[in-house]
Coordinates of N, CA and C in Angstrom, one line a residue:
Chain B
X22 N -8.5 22.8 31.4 CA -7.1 22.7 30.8 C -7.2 22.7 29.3
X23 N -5.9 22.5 28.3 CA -5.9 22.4 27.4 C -6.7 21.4 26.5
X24 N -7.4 21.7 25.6 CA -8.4 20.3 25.3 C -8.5 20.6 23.6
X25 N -8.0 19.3 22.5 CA -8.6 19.7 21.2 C -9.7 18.4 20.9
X26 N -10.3 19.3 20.2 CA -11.6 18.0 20.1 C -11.8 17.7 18.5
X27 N -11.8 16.4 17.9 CA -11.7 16.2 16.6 C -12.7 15.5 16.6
X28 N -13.7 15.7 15.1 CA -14.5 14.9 14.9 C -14.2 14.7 13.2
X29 N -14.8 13.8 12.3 CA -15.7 12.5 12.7 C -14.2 11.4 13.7
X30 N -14.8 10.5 13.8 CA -13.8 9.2 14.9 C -13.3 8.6 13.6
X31 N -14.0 8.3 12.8 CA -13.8 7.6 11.5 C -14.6 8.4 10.4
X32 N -14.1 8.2 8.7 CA -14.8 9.0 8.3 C -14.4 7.7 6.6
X33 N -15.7 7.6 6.3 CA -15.0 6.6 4.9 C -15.8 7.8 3.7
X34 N -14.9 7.3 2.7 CA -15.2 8.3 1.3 C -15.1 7.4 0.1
X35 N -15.4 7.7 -0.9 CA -15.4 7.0 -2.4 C -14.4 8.1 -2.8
X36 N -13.3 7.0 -3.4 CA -11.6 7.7 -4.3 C -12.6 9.5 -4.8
X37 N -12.5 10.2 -4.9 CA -12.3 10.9 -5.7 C -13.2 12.0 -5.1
X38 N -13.8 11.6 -4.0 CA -14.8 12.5 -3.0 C -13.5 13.5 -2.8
X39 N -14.3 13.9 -1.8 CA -13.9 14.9 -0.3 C -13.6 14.7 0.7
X40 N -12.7 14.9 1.7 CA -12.4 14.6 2.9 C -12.6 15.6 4.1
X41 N -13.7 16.1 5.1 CA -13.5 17.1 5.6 C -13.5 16.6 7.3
X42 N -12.2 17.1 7.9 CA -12.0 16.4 9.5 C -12.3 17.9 10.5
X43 N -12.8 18.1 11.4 CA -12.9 19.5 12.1 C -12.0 19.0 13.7
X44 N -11.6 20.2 13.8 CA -11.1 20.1 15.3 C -11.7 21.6 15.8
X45 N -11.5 21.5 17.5 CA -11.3 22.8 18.1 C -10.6 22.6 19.0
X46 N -10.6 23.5 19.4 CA -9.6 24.0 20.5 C -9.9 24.7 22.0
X47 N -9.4 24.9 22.9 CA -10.2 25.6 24.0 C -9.1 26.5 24.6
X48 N -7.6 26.3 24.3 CA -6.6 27.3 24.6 C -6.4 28.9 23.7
X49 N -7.4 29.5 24.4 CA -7.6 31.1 23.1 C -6.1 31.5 22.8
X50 N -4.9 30.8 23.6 CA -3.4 31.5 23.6 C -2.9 30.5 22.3
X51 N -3.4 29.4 22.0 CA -2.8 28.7 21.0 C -2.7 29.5 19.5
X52 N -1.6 29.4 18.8 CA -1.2 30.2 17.8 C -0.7 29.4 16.5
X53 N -0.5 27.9 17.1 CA 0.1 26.7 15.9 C -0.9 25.5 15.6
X54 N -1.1 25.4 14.4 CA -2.0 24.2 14.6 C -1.5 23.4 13.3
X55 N -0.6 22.2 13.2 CA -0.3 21.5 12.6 C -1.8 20.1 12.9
X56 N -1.3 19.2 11.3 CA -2.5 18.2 11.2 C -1.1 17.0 10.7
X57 N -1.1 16.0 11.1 CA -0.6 14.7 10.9 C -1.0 13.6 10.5
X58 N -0.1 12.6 9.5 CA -0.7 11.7 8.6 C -0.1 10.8 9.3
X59 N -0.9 9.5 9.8 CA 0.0 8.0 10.8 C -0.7 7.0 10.0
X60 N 0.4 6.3 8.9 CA -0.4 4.9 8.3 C -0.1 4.3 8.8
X61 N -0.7 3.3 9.2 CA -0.4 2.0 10.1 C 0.8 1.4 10.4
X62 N 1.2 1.4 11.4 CA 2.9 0.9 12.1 C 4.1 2.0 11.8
X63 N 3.3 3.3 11.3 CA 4.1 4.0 11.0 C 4.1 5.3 11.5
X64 N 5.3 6.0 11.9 CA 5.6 7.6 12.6 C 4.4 8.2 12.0
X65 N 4.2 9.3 13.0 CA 3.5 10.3 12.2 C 4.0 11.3 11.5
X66 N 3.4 11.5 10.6 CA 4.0 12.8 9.8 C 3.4 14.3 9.5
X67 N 3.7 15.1 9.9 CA 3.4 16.3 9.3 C 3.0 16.8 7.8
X68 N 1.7 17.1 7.2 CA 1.3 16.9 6.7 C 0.8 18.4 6.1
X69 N 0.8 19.5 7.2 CA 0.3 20.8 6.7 C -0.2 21.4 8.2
X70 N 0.8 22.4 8.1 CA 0.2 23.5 9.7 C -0.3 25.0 8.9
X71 N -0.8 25.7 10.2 CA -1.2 27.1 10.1 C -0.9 27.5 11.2
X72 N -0.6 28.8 11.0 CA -0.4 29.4 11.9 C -1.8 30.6 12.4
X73 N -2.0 30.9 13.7 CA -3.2 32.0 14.1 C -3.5 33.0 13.0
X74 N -2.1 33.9 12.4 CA -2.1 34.8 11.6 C -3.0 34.8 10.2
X75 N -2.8 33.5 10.0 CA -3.5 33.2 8.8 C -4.9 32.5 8.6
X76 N -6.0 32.8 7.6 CA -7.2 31.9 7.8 C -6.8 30.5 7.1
X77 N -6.0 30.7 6.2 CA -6.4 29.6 5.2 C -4.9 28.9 4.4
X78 N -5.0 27.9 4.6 CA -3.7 27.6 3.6 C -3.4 26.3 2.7
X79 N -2.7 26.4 2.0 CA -3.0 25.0 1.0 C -2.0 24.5 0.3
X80 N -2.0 23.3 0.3 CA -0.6 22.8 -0.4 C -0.9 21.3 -1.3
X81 N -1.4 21.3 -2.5 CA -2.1 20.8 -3.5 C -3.5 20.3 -3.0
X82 N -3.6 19.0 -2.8 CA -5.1 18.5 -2.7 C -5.6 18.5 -1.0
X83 N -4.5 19.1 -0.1 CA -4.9 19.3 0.9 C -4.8 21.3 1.4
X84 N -6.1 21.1 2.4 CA -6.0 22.6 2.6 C -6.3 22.4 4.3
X85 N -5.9 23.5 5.1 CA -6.6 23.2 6.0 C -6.9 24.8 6.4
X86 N -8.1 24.9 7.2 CA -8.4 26.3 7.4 C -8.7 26.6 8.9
X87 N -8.8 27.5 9.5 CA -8.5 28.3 10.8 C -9.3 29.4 10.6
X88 N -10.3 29.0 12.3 CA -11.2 30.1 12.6 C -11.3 30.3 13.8
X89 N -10.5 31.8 14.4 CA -9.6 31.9 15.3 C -11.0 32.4 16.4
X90 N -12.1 33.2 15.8 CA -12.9 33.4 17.0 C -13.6 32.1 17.3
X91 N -14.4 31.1 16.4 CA -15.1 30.0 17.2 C -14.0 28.9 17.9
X92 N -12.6 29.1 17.2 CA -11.8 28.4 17.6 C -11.9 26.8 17.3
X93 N -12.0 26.7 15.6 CA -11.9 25.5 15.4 C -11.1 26.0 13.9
X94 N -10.9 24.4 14.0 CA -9.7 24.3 12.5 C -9.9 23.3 11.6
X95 N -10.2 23.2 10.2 CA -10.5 21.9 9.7 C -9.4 21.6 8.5
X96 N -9.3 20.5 8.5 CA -8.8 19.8 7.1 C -9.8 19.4 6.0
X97 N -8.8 19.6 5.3 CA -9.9 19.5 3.6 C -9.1 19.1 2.9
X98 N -9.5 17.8 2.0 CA -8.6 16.7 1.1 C -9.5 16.6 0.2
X99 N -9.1 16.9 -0.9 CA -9.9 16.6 -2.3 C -9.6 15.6 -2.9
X100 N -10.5 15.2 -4.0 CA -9.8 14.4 -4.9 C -8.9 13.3 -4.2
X101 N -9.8 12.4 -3.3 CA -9.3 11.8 -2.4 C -8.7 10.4 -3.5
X102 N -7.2 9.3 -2.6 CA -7.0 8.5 -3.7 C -6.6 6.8 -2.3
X103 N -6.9 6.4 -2.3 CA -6.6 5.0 -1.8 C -4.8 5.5 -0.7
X104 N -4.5 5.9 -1.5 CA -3.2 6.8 -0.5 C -3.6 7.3 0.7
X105 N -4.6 7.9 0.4 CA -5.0 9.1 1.7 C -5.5 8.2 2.9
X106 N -5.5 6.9 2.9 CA -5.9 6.0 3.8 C -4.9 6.0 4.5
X107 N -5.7 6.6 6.0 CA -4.6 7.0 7.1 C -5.4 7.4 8.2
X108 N -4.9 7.5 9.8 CA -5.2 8.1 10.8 C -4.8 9.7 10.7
X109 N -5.8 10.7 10.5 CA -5.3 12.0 10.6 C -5.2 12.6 11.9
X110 N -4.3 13.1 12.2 CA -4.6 14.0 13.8 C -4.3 15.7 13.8
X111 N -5.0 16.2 14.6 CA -5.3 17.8 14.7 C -4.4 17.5 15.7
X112 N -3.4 19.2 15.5 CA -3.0 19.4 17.2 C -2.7 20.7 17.3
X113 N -2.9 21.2 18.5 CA -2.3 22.6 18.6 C -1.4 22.8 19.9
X114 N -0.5 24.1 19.5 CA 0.3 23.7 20.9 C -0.2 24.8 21.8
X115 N -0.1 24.6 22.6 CA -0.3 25.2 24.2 C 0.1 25.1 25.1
X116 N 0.0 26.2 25.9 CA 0.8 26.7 27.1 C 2.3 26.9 26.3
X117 N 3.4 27.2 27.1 CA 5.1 27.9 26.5 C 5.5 26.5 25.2
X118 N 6.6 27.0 25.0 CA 7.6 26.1 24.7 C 7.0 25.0 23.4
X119 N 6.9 24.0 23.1 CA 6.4 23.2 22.3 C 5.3 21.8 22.4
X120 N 4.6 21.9 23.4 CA 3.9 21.3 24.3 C 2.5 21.4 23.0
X121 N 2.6 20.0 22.0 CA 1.4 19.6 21.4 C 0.5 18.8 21.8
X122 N -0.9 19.4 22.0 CA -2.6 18.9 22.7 C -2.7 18.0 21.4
X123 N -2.9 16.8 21.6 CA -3.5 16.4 19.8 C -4.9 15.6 20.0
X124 N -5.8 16.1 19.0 CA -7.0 15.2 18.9 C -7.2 14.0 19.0
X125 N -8.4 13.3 19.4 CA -8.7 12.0 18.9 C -8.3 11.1 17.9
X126 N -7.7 11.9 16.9 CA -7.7 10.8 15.5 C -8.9 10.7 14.4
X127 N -8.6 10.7 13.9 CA -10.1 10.3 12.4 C -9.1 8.8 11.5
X128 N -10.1 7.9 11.6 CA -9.7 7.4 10.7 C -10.0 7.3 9.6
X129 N -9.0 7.6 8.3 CA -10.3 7.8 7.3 C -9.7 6.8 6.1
X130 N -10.9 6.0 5.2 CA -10.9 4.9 4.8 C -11.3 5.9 3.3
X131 N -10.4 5.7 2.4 CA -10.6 5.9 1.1 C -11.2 4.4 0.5
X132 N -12.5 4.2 -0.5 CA -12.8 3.5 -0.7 C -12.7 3.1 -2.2
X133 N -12.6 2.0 -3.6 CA -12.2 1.9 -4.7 C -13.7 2.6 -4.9
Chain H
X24 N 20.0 14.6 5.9 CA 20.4 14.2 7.2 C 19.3 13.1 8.1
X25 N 19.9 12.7 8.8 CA 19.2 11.0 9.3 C 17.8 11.7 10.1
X26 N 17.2 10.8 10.4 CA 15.8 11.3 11.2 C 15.8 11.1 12.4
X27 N 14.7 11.2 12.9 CA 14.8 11.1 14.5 C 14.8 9.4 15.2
X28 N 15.9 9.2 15.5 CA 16.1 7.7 15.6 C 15.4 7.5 17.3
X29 N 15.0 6.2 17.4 CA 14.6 5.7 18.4 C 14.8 4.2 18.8
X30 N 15.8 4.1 20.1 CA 16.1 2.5 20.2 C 15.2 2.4 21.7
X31 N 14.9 1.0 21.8 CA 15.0 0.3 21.2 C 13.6 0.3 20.6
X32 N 13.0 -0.4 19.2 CA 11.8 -0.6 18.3 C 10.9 -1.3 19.0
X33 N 11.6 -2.1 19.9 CA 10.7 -3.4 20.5 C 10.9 -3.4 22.4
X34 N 9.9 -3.1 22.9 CA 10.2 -3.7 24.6 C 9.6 -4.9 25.3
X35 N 9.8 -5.7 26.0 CA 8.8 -6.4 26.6 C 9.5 -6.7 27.9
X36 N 8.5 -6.1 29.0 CA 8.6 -5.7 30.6 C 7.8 -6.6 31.1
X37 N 8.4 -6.9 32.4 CA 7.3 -7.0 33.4 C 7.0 -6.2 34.4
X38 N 5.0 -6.2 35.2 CA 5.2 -5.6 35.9 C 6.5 -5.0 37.4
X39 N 6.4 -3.9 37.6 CA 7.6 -3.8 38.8 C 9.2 -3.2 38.2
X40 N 9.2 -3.6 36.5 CA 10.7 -3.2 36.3 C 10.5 -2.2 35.8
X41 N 11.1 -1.4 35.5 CA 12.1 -0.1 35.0 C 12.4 -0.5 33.7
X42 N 12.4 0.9 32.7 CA 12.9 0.7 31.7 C 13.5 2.2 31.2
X43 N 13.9 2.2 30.1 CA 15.0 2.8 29.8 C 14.5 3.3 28.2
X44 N 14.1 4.7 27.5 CA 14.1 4.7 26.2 C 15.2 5.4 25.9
X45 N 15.8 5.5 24.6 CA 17.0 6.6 23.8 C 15.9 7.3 22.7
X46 N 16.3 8.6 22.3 CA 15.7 9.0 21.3 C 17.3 10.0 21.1
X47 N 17.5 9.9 19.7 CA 18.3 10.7 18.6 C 17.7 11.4 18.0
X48 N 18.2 12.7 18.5 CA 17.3 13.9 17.7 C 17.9 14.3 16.0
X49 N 16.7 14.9 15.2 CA 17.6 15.5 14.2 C 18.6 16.4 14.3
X50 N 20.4 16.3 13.8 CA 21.7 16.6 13.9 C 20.8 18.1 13.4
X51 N 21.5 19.0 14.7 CA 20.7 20.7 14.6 C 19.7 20.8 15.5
X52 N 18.9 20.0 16.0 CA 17.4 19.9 17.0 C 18.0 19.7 18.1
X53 N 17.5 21.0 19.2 CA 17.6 21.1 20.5 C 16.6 20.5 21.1
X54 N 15.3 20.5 20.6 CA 13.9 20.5 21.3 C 13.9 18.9 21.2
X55 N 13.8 18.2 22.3 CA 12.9 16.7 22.2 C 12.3 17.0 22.7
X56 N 11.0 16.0 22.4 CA 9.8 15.8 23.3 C 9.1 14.5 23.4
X57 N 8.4 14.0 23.7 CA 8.0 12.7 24.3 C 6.4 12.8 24.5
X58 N 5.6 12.0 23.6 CA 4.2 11.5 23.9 C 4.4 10.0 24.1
X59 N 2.9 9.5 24.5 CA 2.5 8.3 24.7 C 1.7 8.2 23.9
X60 N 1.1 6.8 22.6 CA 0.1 6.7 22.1 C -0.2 5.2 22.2
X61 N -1.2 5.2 22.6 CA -2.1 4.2 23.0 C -3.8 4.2 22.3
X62 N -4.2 3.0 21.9 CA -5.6 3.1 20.9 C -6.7 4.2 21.8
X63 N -6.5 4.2 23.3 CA -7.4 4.5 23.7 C -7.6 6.0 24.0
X64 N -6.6 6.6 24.4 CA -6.2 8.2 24.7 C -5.5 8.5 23.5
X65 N -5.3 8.3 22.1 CA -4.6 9.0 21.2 C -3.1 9.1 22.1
X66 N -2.7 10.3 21.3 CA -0.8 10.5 22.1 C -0.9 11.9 23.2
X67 N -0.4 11.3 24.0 CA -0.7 12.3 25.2 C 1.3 12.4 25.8
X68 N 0.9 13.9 25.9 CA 2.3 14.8 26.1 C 2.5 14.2 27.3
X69 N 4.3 14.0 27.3 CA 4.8 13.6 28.5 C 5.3 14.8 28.9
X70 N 6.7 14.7 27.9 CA 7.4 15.5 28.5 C 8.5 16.1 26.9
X71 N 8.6 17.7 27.4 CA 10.1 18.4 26.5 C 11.2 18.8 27.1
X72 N 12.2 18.7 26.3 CA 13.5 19.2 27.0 C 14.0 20.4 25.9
X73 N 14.9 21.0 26.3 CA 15.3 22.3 25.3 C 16.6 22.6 26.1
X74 N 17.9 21.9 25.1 CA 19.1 22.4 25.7 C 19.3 22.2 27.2
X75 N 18.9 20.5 27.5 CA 19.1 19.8 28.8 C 18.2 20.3 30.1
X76 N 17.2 21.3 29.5 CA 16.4 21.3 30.5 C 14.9 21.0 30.2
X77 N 14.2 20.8 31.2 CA 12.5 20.3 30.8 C 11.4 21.4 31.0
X78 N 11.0 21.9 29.6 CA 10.7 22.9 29.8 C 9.3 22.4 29.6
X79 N 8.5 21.6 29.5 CA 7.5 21.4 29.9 C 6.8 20.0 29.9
X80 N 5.9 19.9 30.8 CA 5.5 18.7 31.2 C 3.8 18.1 31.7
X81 N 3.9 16.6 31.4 CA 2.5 16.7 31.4 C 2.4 16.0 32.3
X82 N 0.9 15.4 32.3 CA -0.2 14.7 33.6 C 0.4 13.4 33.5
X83 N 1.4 13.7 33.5 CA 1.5 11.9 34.0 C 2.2 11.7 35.8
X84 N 2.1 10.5 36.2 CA 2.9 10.4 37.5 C 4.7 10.6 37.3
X85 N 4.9 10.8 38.6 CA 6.2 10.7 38.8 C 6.7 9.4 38.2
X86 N 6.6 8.3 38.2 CA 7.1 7.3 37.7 C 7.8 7.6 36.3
X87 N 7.4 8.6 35.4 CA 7.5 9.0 34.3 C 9.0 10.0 34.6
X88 N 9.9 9.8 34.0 CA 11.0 10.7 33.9 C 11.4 11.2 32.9
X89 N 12.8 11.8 32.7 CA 13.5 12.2 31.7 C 14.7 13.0 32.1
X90 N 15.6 12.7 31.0 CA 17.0 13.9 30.7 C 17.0 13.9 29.2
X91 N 17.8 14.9 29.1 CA 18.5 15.3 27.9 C 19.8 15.9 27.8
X92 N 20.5 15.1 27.4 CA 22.0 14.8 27.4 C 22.5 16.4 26.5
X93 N 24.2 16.7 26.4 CA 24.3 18.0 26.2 C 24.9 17.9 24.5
X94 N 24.6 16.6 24.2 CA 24.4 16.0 22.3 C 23.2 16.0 21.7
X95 N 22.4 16.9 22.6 CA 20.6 16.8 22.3 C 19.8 15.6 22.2
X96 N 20.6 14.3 22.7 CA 20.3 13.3 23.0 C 19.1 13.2 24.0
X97 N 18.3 12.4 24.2 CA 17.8 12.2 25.3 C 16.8 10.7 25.6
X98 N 16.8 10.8 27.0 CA 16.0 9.4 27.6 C 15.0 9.8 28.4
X99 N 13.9 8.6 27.9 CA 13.3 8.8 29.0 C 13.3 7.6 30.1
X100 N 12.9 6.9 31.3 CA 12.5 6.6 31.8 C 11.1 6.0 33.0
X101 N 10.7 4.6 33.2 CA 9.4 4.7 33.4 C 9.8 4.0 34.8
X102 N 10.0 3.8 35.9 CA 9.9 2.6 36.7 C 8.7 2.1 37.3
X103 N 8.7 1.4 37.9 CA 7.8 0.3 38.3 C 6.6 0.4 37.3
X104 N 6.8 -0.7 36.5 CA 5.8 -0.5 35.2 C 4.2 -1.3 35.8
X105 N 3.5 -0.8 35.2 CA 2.2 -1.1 35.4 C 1.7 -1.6 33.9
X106 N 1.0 -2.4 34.1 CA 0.1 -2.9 32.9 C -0.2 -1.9 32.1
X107 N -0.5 -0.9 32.5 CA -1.8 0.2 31.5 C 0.0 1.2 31.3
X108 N 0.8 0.8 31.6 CA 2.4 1.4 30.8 C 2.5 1.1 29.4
X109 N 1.8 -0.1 28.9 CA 2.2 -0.6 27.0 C 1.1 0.4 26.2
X110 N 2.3 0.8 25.4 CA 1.8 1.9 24.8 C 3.1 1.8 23.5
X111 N 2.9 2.8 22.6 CA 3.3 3.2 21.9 C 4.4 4.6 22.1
X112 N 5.5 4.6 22.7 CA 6.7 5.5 23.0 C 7.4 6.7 22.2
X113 N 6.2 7.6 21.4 CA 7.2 8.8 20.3 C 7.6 9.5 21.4
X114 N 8.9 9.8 20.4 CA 10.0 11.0 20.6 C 9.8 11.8 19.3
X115 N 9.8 13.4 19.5 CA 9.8 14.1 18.7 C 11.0 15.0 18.9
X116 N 11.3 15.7 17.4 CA 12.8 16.7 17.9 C 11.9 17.9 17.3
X117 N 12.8 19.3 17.2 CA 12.4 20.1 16.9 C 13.6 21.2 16.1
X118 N 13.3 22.4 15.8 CA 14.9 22.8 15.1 C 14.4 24.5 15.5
X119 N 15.3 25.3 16.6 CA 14.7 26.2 16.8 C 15.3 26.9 16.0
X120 N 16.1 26.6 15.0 CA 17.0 27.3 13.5 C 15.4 28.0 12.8
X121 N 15.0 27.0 12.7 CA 13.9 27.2 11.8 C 12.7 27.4 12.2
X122 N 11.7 26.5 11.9 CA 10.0 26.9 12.6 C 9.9 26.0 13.9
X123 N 10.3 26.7 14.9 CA 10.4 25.5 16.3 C 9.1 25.1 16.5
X124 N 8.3 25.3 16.2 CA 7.1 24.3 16.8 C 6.6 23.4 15.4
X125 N 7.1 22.9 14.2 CA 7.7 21.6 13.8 C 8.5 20.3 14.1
X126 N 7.3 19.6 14.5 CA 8.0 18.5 15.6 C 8.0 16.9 14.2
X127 N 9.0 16.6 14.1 CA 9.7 15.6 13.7 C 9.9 13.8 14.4
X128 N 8.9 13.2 14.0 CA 8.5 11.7 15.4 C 9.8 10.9 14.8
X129 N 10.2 10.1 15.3 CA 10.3 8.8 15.4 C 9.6 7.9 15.2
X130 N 10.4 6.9 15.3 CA 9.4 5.7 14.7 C 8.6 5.1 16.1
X131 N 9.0 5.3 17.4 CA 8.5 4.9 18.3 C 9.4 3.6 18.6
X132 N 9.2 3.1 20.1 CA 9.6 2.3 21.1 C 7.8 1.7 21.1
X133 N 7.8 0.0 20.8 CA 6.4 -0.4 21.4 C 6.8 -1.0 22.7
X134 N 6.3 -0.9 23.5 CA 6.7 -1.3 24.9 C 5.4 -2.0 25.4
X135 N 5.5 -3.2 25.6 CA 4.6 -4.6 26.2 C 4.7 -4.4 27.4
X136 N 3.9 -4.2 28.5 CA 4.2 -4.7 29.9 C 3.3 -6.4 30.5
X137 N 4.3 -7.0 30.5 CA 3.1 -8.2 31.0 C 3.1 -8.8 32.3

């Protein structure tokens, strides 16, 4: 069945590092892959999607990129800042209609 | 315009009862949809509706329901609650005006079963 797999489970950085989260996927039909920001007691939010068509996209200190033959997708946060302390989640949708698979979660801990 | 509202914020069940969620979609959003998130499984797909019908659905038991009203409103319900039911309740809407597979959460329903 449909399955996304995210790794690291947790991932801690020093402010001003790098942040790099990977997912994959196992639905070759999947064509959307949004990534979501959940800070504690709080909705998740949408944070930056791609679509199949594209490899690569970016929207200031976050990018995330799409590689449609091994079938994985990563986030990338630069210039990380105590903000970025949050649960990130990968998802993609699969099978018809709007039906999002979402990863494990990374928690990731910006550190001073 | 308002976000995707969800009553009630707070539940607390006991095993055996039935319960009742509302989710208000974004004013323009046909599409709701419904996960479950829990520390242990992350958020796992219940169920979508699109213009009062359920156009798709996941591994959960029949216990697990749903409608969507023809105000793009919708509920879900759970009966006979089980312990391993307390979870964390999103509702997501969608806007097929625009990029429909842009899903929009709620704040969530925490639902306690004791």
């Amino acid at each position: 069945g449909e399955n996304v797999e995210q790794h690291p489970s947790t991932l801690s950085v020093q402010e001003g590092d790098s942040a790099v989260i990977k997912c994959t996927y196992s639905d070759s039909a999947s064509n959307y892959f949004p990534w979501y920001k959940q800070e504690l007691g709080k909705r998740p939010q949408l944070i930056i999607d791609i679509r199949s068509n594209v490899g690569e996209k970016k929207d200031q200190r976050i990018a995330v990129t799409l590689n449609k033959t091994a079938k994985h997708f990563s986030l990338h946060i630069t210039e990380t800042q105590p903000e970025d302390s949050a649960v990130y989640f990968c998802a993609a949708i699969t099978g018809g209609g709007n039906k999002l698979t979402f990863g494990t979660g990374t928690q990731l801990k910006v550190e001073l | 315009k308002a976000g995707v509202t969800q009553t009630p914020r707070y539940l607390i069940k006991t095993r055996g009862q039935q319960v009742t969620l509302s989710c208000s979609p974004i004013s323009g959003h046909r599409s709701v949809s419904w996960y479950q998130q829990t520390p242990g499984q992350g958020l796992q797909f219940l169920f979508e509706y699109f213009s009062e019908t359920q156009r798709n659905k996941g591994n959960f038991p029949g216990r697990f329901s749903g409608r969507q009203f023809s105000n793009s409103r919708s509920e879900m319900n759970v009966s006979t609650l089980e312990l391993g039911d307390s979870a964390l309740y999103l509702c997501a809407s969608s806007d097929p005006q625009g990029s429909n597979e842009k899903l929009f959460f709620g704040s969530g329903t925490q639902l306690s079963v004791l």
